[in-house]
């Protein structure tokens, strides 16, 4: 095990030397390092792809919320969601299994394909609005955010009239420098909104995810609130940031954009490569050993929390040739952006579909799309738990 602990005694760095690359300090030799979390917990940092993948699929590691430690120095309360049941991302079986079993059928590849035409309509609608408005435009507020939020709202069964309310609150909850009282107020407003929606769905079910979630009696309304919050915030924020940051990366690599324009069949490869190259979940994922575990000659002690740093694992030179190069022709990309094992992202097929359609729509409708600001003037989301750009000025 290499010694990077002296560089990571207060958690992960948030600033990147280059907008698309993980912080340089994460690139020490070896796949695992000692790390001190901001709250003082002595744990481990994994930056290797294969080791991270093995830990994520190992049942001897727990995802339970009570093991969680904030990875970044932050004013955000560490126990912000502690009293909210139903956040199944932070559960182990059998509780985790209850939620996945109930929801899995709503996110199958087949069901996502049925949504394709509707997603195409939504992306076309916002692309047309950008064209009518004329340049310059902010790709974040004019396209990426409204597209992703409208898609997730329609899938879940959230009225579009409530979209701005959940967008504003989720944005505050993801800020690292958020005022604790402001965070609590935003969370309460989201919980109230979600509880109202779920009670309505229980009384008058519809063909949407929320109605499926409250059907039956093995998941309580209180648990359904937490599950809905997870689906809403994760399903909206990650895709919105991939749409905008991915477009920025393509515009920064014009030769790759030219390849995509010349051959739209490369879009599936491009999406997987951008997911790997950018890895917007830059907090990584945590697991805690429930017993002493030895992996590759390293002993992980019971109670030690392991932070798997996905951005660096997805740039592992032992796994990817030329990992710091964006290559839309790269085939067979097996990244960890959606995690791995039983907690692999439930909505990954939806995200892939939105990204394929979103990038294709932008390339078709804006053949001369270009940045309308210098790279040094583009504000990066280093202050958020989901990475991306705050704004992306574009012209055509």
Coordinates of C-alpha atoms in Angstrom, one line a residue:
X1 CA 0.0 0.0 0.0
X2 CA 1.4 3.4 -1.0
X3 CA 1.5 6.4 1.3
X4 CA -0.8 9.1 0.2
X5 CA -2.3 9.8 3.6
X6 CA -0.3 12.9 4.3
X7 CA -1.9 14.4 1.2
X8 CA -5.4 13.3 2.1
X9 CA -5.7 14.0 5.8
X10 CA -8.9 16.1 5.3
X11 CA -10.7 14.1 2.7
X12 CA -10.7 14.4 -1.1
X13 CA -9.6 17.5 -2.9
X14 CA -12.4 19.2 -4.9
X15 CA -10.5 21.3 -7.3
X16 CA -9.1 19.9 -10.6
X17 CA -6.1 21.2 -12.4
X18 CA -7.8 20.4 -15.7
X19 CA -11.6 20.5 -16.0
X20 CA -12.0 16.9 -17.3
X21 CA -9.2 15.1 -15.3
X22 CA -9.3 13.8 -11.7
X23 CA -7.1 15.8 -9.3
X24 CA -3.5 14.9 -9.8
X25 CA -3.0 14.0 -6.1
X26 CA -5.3 11.0 -6.6
X27 CA -2.8 9.5 -9.1
X28 CA -0.3 8.0 -6.7
X29 CA 1.2 4.6 -7.6
X30 CA -0.8 1.6 -6.5
X31 CA -4.5 1.0 -6.3
X32 CA -5.1 1.6 -2.6
X33 CA -4.0 4.2 0.0
X34 CA -4.7 5.2 3.6
X35 CA -7.0 8.1 3.9
X36 CA -8.3 10.2 6.8
X37 CA -11.9 11.5 6.3
X38 CA -12.8 15.0 7.4
X39 CA -14.5 13.7 10.5
X40 CA -11.3 11.9 11.6
X41 CA -12.2 8.4 10.5
X42 CA -9.2 6.4 9.4
X43 CA -10.2 4.6 6.3
X44 CA -8.9 3.6 2.8
X45 CA -9.0 5.1 -0.6
X46 CA -9.2 2.9 -3.7
X47 CA -8.1 4.3 -7.0
X48 CA -7.6 1.1 -9.0
X49 CA -10.3 -0.2 -11.3
X50 CA -10.1 -3.9 -10.6
X51 CA -9.8 -3.6 -6.9
X52 CA -12.7 -1.1 -6.8
X53 CA -14.8 -3.5 -8.9
X54 CA -14.1 -6.4 -6.6
X55 CA -15.0 -4.5 -3.4
X56 CA -18.3 -3.3 -5.0
X57 CA -19.4 -6.8 -5.6
X58 CA -18.2 -8.3 -2.3
X59 CA -21.0 -9.0 0.2
X60 CA -18.6 -8.5 3.1
X61 CA -18.7 -4.8 2.5
X62 CA -21.7 -2.8 3.7
X63 CA -23.5 0.2 2.1
X64 CA -25.5 1.0 5.2
X65 CA -26.0 4.7 6.0
X66 CA -24.7 4.5 9.6
X67 CA -21.2 3.8 8.1
X68 CA -21.2 6.9 5.9
X69 CA -18.5 9.6 6.2
X70 CA -18.5 12.8 4.3
X71 CA -15.7 12.5 1.7
X72 CA -15.2 16.2 1.1
X73 CA -14.6 19.1 3.6
X74 CA -18.1 20.6 3.7
X75 CA -20.5 22.7 5.8
X76 CA -23.2 20.2 4.8
X77 CA -24.5 18.3 7.8
X78 CA -23.2 14.7 7.7
X79 CA -26.5 13.4 9.2
X80 CA -28.7 15.4 6.8
X81 CA -30.6 12.4 5.5
X82 CA -30.2 10.2 8.7
X83 CA -33.9 10.4 9.6
X84 CA -35.3 9.7 6.1
X85 CA -36.0 6.0 5.5
X86 CA -36.1 4.5 2.1
X87 CA -32.8 5.7 0.7
X88 CA -32.1 2.3 -0.7
X89 CA -28.7 3.3 -2.0
X90 CA -27.5 3.2 1.6
X91 CA -29.1 -0.2 2.5
X92 CA -27.9 -3.8 2.5
X93 CA -30.0 -6.8 1.8
X94 CA -32.7 -7.8 2.6
X95 CA -34.0 -4.1 2.9
X96 CA -32.2 -3.1 -0.3
X97 CA -33.7 -6.1 -2.1
X98 CA -37.3 -5.0 -1.3
X99 CA -36.9 -1.7 -3.2
X100 CA -34.9 -3.1 -6.1
X101 CA -37.4 -5.8 -6.6
X102 CA -40.3 -3.4 -6.6
X103 CA -38.6 -0.9 -9.0
X104 CA -36.5 -3.0 -11.3
X105 CA -39.3 -3.6 -13.8
X106 CA -39.8 0.2 -14.3
X107 CA -36.2 0.7 -15.6
X108 CA -35.6 -2.3 -17.9
X109 CA -34.0 -1.7 -21.3
X110 CA -37.2 -2.7 -23.0
X111 CA -39.2 -0.1 -21.0
X112 CA -36.6 2.5 -21.8
X113 CA -36.8 1.8 -25.5
X114 CA -40.5 2.4 -25.3
X115 CA -39.7 5.9 -23.9
X116 CA -37.3 6.7 -26.7
X117 CA -39.8 8.6 -29.0
X118 CA -41.0 10.7 -26.0
X119 CA -37.4 11.6 -25.1
X120 CA -36.7 12.6 -28.7
X121 CA -39.8 14.9 -28.6
X122 CA -38.6 16.5 -25.4
X123 CA -35.0 17.1 -26.6
X124 CA -36.3 18.4 -30.0
X125 CA -38.6 20.8 -28.1
X126 CA -35.8 22.4 -26.1
X127 CA -33.4 22.4 -29.1
X128 CA -36.0 24.2 -31.2
X129 CA -36.5 26.7 -28.3
X130 CA -32.8 27.4 -28.3
X131 CA -32.8 28.0 -32.1
X132 CA -35.8 30.4 -31.8
X133 CA -34.1 32.3 -29.0
X134 CA -30.9 32.5 -30.9
X135 CA -27.3 32.6 -29.7
X136 CA -25.7 32.8 -27.3
X137 CA -27.4 30.2 -25.1
X138 CA -26.6 28.5 -21.8
X139 CA -26.6 24.8 -22.6
X140 CA -27.2 24.0 -18.9
X141 CA -30.3 26.0 -18.3
X142 CA -31.7 26.0 -21.8
X143 CA -31.2 22.4 -22.6
X144 CA -29.5 19.9 -20.2
X145 CA -31.5 20.7 -17.0
X146 CA -35.0 21.0 -18.5
X147 CA -34.5 17.9 -20.7
X148 CA -33.3 15.7 -17.9
X149 CA -35.8 17.0 -15.3
X150 CA -38.8 16.7 -17.6
X151 CA -37.9 13.1 -18.5
X152 CA -37.5 12.0 -14.9
X153 CA -40.7 13.8 -13.9
X154 CA -42.8 12.2 -16.6
X155 CA -41.3 8.7 -15.8
X156 CA -41.9 9.0 -12.1
X157 CA -45.3 10.8 -12.4
X158 CA -44.2 14.2 -11.0
X159 CA -46.3 17.1 -12.4
X160 CA -44.2 19.4 -14.5
X161 CA -45.6 22.3 -12.5
X162 CA -43.5 21.0 -9.5
X163 CA -40.3 20.8 -11.6
X164 CA -38.7 24.1 -10.6
X165 CA -39.5 23.4 -6.9
X166 CA -37.5 20.1 -6.9
X167 CA -34.8 21.5 -9.2
X168 CA -34.0 24.4 -6.9
X169 CA -34.0 22.3 -3.7
X170 CA -31.9 19.5 -5.1
X171 CA -29.3 22.0 -6.3
X172 CA -29.0 23.3 -2.8
X173 CA -28.7 19.9 -1.3
X174 CA -25.8 19.0 -3.6
X175 CA -23.7 22.1 -2.7
X176 CA -20.7 21.4 -0.5
X177 CA -20.8 24.9 1.0
X178 CA -24.5 25.0 1.7
X179 CA -25.7 26.7 4.9
X180 CA -26.9 23.9 7.3
X181 CA -30.2 25.6 7.9
X182 CA -30.8 26.2 4.2
X183 CA -30.0 22.5 3.6
X184 CA -32.5 21.4 6.2
X185 CA -35.2 23.7 4.8
X186 CA -34.6 22.4 1.2
X187 CA -34.8 18.8 2.4
X188 CA -38.0 19.5 4.3
X189 CA -39.6 21.1 1.3
X190 CA -38.7 18.1 -0.9
X191 CA -40.0 15.7 1.7
X192 CA -43.3 17.6 1.9
X193 CA -43.7 17.7 -1.9
X194 CA -42.9 14.0 -2.3
X195 CA -45.2 12.9 0.5
X196 CA -48.1 14.9 -1.1
X197 CA -47.4 13.3 -4.5
X198 CA -47.2 9.8 -3.1
X199 CA -50.5 10.1 -1.1
X200 CA -52.1 11.3 -4.4
X201 CA -50.8 8.3 -6.3
X202 CA -51.9 5.9 -3.6
X203 CA -55.4 7.2 -3.9
X204 CA -55.4 7.5 -7.7
X205 CA -52.8 5.2 -9.2
X206 CA -51.4 6.0 -12.7
X207 CA -49.0 4.3 -15.1
X208 CA -45.8 5.7 -13.5
X209 CA -43.1 4.8 -11.1
X210 CA -44.5 6.5 -8.0
X211 CA -47.8 4.5 -8.4
X212 CA -45.8 1.3 -8.5
X213 CA -43.7 2.3 -5.5
X214 CA -46.8 2.8 -3.3
X215 CA -48.6 -0.3 -4.5
X216 CA -48.7 -3.1 -1.9
X217 CA -47.9 -2.9 1.8
X218 CA -44.3 -4.0 2.1
X219 CA -42.9 -0.4 1.6
X220 CA -44.3 2.3 3.8
X221 CA -45.2 5.8 2.6
X222 CA -42.3 7.2 4.7
X223 CA -39.9 4.8 2.9
X224 CA -41.4 5.7 -0.4
X225 CA -40.6 9.3 0.2
X226 CA -36.9 8.5 0.6
X227 CA -36.9 6.3 -2.4
X228 CA -38.6 8.9 -4.5
X229 CA -36.1 11.6 -3.4
X230 CA -33.2 9.3 -4.4
X231 CA -34.7 8.7 -7.8
X232 CA -35.6 12.3 -8.4
X233 CA -32.3 13.9 -7.4
X234 CA -30.0 11.2 -8.8
X235 CA -32.0 10.7 -12.0
X236 CA -32.0 14.5 -12.7
X237 CA -28.7 15.8 -11.6
X238 CA -26.4 13.1 -13.0
X239 CA -27.9 13.1 -16.5
X240 CA -28.2 16.9 -16.7
X241 CA -24.5 17.3 -15.8
X242 CA -23.4 14.6 -18.3
X243 CA -25.4 16.3 -21.1
X244 CA -23.7 19.6 -20.5
X245 CA -20.2 18.4 -19.4
X246 CA -20.2 15.8 -22.2
X247 CA -21.0 18.5 -24.8
X248 CA -18.2 20.7 -23.3
X249 CA -15.8 17.7 -23.7
X250 CA -16.8 17.1 -27.3
X251 CA -16.4 20.8 -28.2
X252 CA -13.0 20.7 -26.5
X253 CA -12.1 17.8 -28.7
X254 CA -13.3 18.8 -32.2
X255 CA -11.7 15.8 -34.0
X256 CA -13.9 13.5 -31.8
X257 CA -17.0 15.6 -32.6
X258 CA -16.1 15.4 -36.3
X259 CA -16.1 11.6 -36.1
X260 CA -19.5 11.6 -34.4
X261 CA -21.0 14.0 -37.0
X262 CA -19.6 11.8 -39.8
X263 CA -21.0 8.5 -38.3
X264 CA -23.9 8.7 -35.9
X265 CA -23.6 5.0 -35.2
X266 CA -20.7 5.9 -33.0
X267 CA -23.0 7.6 -30.4
X268 CA -23.3 4.5 -28.2
X269 CA -19.5 4.2 -28.0
X270 CA -19.3 7.9 -27.4
X271 CA -21.7 7.8 -24.5
X272 CA -19.8 5.0 -22.7
X273 CA -16.5 6.8 -23.3
X274 CA -17.8 10.1 -22.0
X275 CA -19.3 8.4 -19.0
X276 CA -15.8 6.9 -18.3
X277 CA -13.8 10.0 -19.2
X278 CA -15.9 12.4 -17.2
X279 CA -17.3 10.4 -14.2
X280 CA -19.5 13.1 -12.8
X281 CA -20.1 11.2 -9.5
X282 CA -16.7 12.6 -8.3
X283 CA -17.4 11.8 -4.7
X284 CA -17.0 8.2 -5.4
X285 CA -18.8 5.4 -3.5
X286 CA -18.3 4.1 0.0
X287 CA -18.3 0.6 1.4
X288 CA -17.4 -0.5 5.0
X289 CA -15.9 -3.9 5.8
X290 CA -18.2 -6.0 8.1
X291 CA -15.3 -8.3 8.9
X292 CA -11.5 -8.4 8.3
X293 CA -11.1 -8.8 4.5
X294 CA -7.8 -9.5 2.7
X295 CA -7.7 -8.5 -1.0
X296 CA -4.5 -8.5 -3.1
X297 CA -2.4 -8.9 0.1
X298 CA -4.0 -5.9 1.8
X299 CA -6.0 -6.4 4.9
X300 CA -9.1 -4.2 5.3
X301 CA -10.2 -4.2 8.9
X302 CA -13.7 -4.6 10.2
X303 CA -15.3 -1.2 10.5
X304 CA -12.9 0.5 8.1
X305 CA -14.7 2.6 5.4
X306 CA -13.3 2.3 1.9
X307 CA -13.9 5.2 -0.6
X308 CA -13.7 4.0 -4.2
X309 CA -12.8 7.1 -6.2
X310 CA -14.6 6.4 -9.5
X311 CA -13.0 9.2 -11.6
X312 CA -9.5 7.8 -11.0
X313 CA -10.5 4.2 -11.3
X314 CA -12.0 5.0 -14.7
X315 CA -8.6 6.4 -15.7
X316 CA -6.6 3.4 -14.5
X317 CA -3.9 2.8 -17.1
X318 CA -3.8 -0.9 -16.2
X319 CA -7.4 -1.2 -17.4
X320 CA -7.6 1.4 -20.2
X321 CA -5.1 2.2 -23.0
X322 CA -4.5 5.9 -23.1
X323 CA -6.9 6.6 -20.3
X324 CA -6.6 10.4 -20.4
X325 CA -7.5 10.5 -24.1
X326 CA -11.2 10.9 -25.1
X327 CA -11.8 8.4 -27.9
X328 CA -15.3 8.0 -29.2
X329 CA -14.2 4.9 -31.2
X330 CA -13.0 3.1 -28.1
X331 CA -14.9 -0.1 -28.0
X332 CA -15.9 -2.4 -25.1
X333 CA -15.6 0.2 -22.4
X334 CA -16.5 -1.3 -19.0
X335 CA -16.4 1.6 -16.6
X336 CA -17.5 2.0 -13.0
X337 CA -19.5 5.2 -13.4
X338 CA -22.8 3.4 -12.6
X339 CA -21.0 1.5 -9.8
X340 CA -21.0 -2.3 -9.8
X341 CA -22.7 -5.2 -7.9
X342 CA -26.1 -5.1 -6.3
X343 CA -26.0 -1.3 -6.1
X344 CA -25.3 -0.7 -9.7
X345 CA -27.4 2.3 -10.8
X346 CA -31.1 1.4 -11.3
X347 CA -31.6 4.1 -13.9
X348 CA -28.4 3.5 -16.0
X349 CA -30.4 2.5 -19.1
X350 CA -32.5 5.6 -18.9
X351 CA -29.3 7.7 -18.6
X352 CA -27.7 6.1 -21.6
X353 CA -30.8 6.6 -23.7
X354 CA -31.1 10.3 -22.7
X355 CA -27.5 10.9 -23.5
X356 CA -27.6 9.1 -26.8
X357 CA -30.6 11.1 -27.9
X358 CA -29.4 14.4 -26.3
X359 CA -26.0 14.4 -28.0
X360 CA -27.4 13.3 -31.3
X361 CA -30.0 16.0 -31.3
X362 CA -27.5 18.7 -30.5
X363 CA -25.1 17.5 -33.3
X364 CA -27.9 17.4 -35.8
X365 CA -29.6 20.6 -35.0
X366 CA -26.5 22.7 -34.3
X367 CA -23.9 21.8 -37.0
X368 CA -21.8 24.8 -36.0
X369 CA -22.2 24.5 -32.2
X370 CA -19.2 26.1 -30.4
X371 CA -18.2 27.5 -27.0
X372 CA -19.1 31.1 -26.5
X373 CA -16.7 31.6 -23.6
X374 CA -13.0 31.0 -23.0
X375 CA -12.4 27.7 -21.1
X376 CA -11.0 29.6 -18.1
X377 CA -14.3 31.5 -17.8
X378 CA -16.5 28.3 -17.7
X379 CA -17.5 27.8 -14.0
X380 CA -16.9 24.1 -13.0
X381 CA -19.0 22.4 -10.3
X382 CA -16.1 21.7 -8.0
X383 CA -18.3 22.9 -5.2
X384 CA -21.0 20.2 -5.8
X385 CA -21.3 16.5 -5.0
X386 CA -22.1 15.9 -8.7
X387 CA -19.4 17.4 -11.0
X388 CA -20.2 19.4 -14.2
X389 CA -20.5 23.0 -15.3
X390 CA -22.6 25.6 -13.6
X391 CA -23.2 27.3 -17.0
X392 CA -22.0 26.5 -20.5
X393 CA -22.3 29.5 -22.9
X394 CA -22.6 28.2 -26.5
X395 CA -23.2 29.8 -30.0
X396 CA -23.7 28.5 -33.5

